[in-house]
Coordinates of C-alpha atoms in Angstrom, one line a residue:
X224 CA 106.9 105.1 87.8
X225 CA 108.6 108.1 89.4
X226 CA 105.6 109.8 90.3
X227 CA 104.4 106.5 92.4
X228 CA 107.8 105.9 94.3
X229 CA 107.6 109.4 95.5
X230 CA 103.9 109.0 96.3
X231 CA 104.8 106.1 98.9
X232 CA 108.1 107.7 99.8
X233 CA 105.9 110.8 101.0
X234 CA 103.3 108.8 102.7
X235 CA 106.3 106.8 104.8
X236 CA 108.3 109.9 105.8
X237 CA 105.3 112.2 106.4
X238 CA 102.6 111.3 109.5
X239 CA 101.6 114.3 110.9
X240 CA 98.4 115.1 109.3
X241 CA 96.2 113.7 107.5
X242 CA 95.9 116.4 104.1
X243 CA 99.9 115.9 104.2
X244 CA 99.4 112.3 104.0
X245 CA 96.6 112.7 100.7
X246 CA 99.0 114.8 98.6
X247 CA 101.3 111.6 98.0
X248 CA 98.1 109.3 97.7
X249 CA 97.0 111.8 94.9
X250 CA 100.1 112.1 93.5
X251 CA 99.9 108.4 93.0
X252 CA 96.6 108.7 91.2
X253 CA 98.2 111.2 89.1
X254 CA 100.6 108.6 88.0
X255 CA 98.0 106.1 87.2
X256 CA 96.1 108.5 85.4
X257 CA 98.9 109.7 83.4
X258 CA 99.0 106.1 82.4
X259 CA 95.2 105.9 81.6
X260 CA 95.8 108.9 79.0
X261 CA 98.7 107.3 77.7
X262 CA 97.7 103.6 77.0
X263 CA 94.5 105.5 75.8
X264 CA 95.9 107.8 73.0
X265 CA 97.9 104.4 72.0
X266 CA 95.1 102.1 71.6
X267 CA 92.5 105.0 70.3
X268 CA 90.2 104.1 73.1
X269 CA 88.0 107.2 74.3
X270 CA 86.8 105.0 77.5
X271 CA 90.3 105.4 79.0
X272 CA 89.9 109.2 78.5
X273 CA 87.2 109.2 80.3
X274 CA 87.7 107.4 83.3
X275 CA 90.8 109.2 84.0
X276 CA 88.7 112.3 84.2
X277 CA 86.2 110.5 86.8
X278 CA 89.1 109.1 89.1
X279 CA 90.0 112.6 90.3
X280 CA 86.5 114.0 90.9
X281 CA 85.7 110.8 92.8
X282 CA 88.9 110.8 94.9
X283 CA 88.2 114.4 95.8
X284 CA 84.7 113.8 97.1
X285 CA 85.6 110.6 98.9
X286 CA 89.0 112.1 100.7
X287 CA 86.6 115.5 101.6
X288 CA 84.1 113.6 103.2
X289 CA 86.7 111.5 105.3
X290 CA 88.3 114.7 106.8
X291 CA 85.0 116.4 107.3
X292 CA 83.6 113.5 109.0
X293 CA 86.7 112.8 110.7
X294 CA 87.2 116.4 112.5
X295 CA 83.3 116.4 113.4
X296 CA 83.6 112.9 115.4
X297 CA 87.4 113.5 116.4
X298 CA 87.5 117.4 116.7
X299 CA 91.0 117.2 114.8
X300 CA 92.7 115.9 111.4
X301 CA 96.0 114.9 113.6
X302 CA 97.4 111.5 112.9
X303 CA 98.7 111.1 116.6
X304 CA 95.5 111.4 118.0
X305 CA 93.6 109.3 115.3
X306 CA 95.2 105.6 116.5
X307 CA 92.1 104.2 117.5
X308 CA 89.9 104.5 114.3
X309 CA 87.4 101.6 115.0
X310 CA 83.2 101.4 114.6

C-alpha cells in the first residue's frame, strides 16, 4: 500500500520527462507484484509466481518501445513538448 501511494505521489509531483515519470509507474507494479508473491506463497499457487515474473519483462519491453518510438517521431522524451500525442 506504501509502495503504490508513493508510486502516484511521484507521478503527480514529477512531469519533466518521461523515464522520471516510469520509475513511480514501476514502482507501482512492484507493489502489485509484491502482492502476487505474497497471496501466492499463501494459497500454494505456482501460477501467481509466475505471472509476477512476466509482469516486469512485459512492462520493460512495452515502456522501451514507447520511448524509442517516441524520440524517433518527436526527436525528444520531454513531457512539455509531448502535449499533442494524437494519431
Amino acid at each position: 500500500m506504501i509502495i503504490s501511494i508513493s508510486g502516484i505521489r511521484g507521478i503527480l509531483l514529477n512531469r519533466r520527462n518521461i523515464p522520471i515519470m516510469s520509475m513511480p509507474i514501476e514502482s507501482m507494479l512492484l507493489a502489485v507484484n509484491s502482492n502476487f508473491l505474497v497471496f501466492s506463497v499463501s494459497l500454494d499457487d505456482m501460477m501467481s509466481q509466475s505471472f509476477a515474473s512476466l509482469v516486469p519483462t512485459v512492462a520493460a519491453a512495452i515502456g522501451s518501445a514507447i520511448f524509442v518510438i517516441t524520440f524517433r517521431v518527436r526527436g525528444t522524451i520531454a513531457v512539455e513538448f509531448l502535449n499533442c500525442i494524437q494519431g
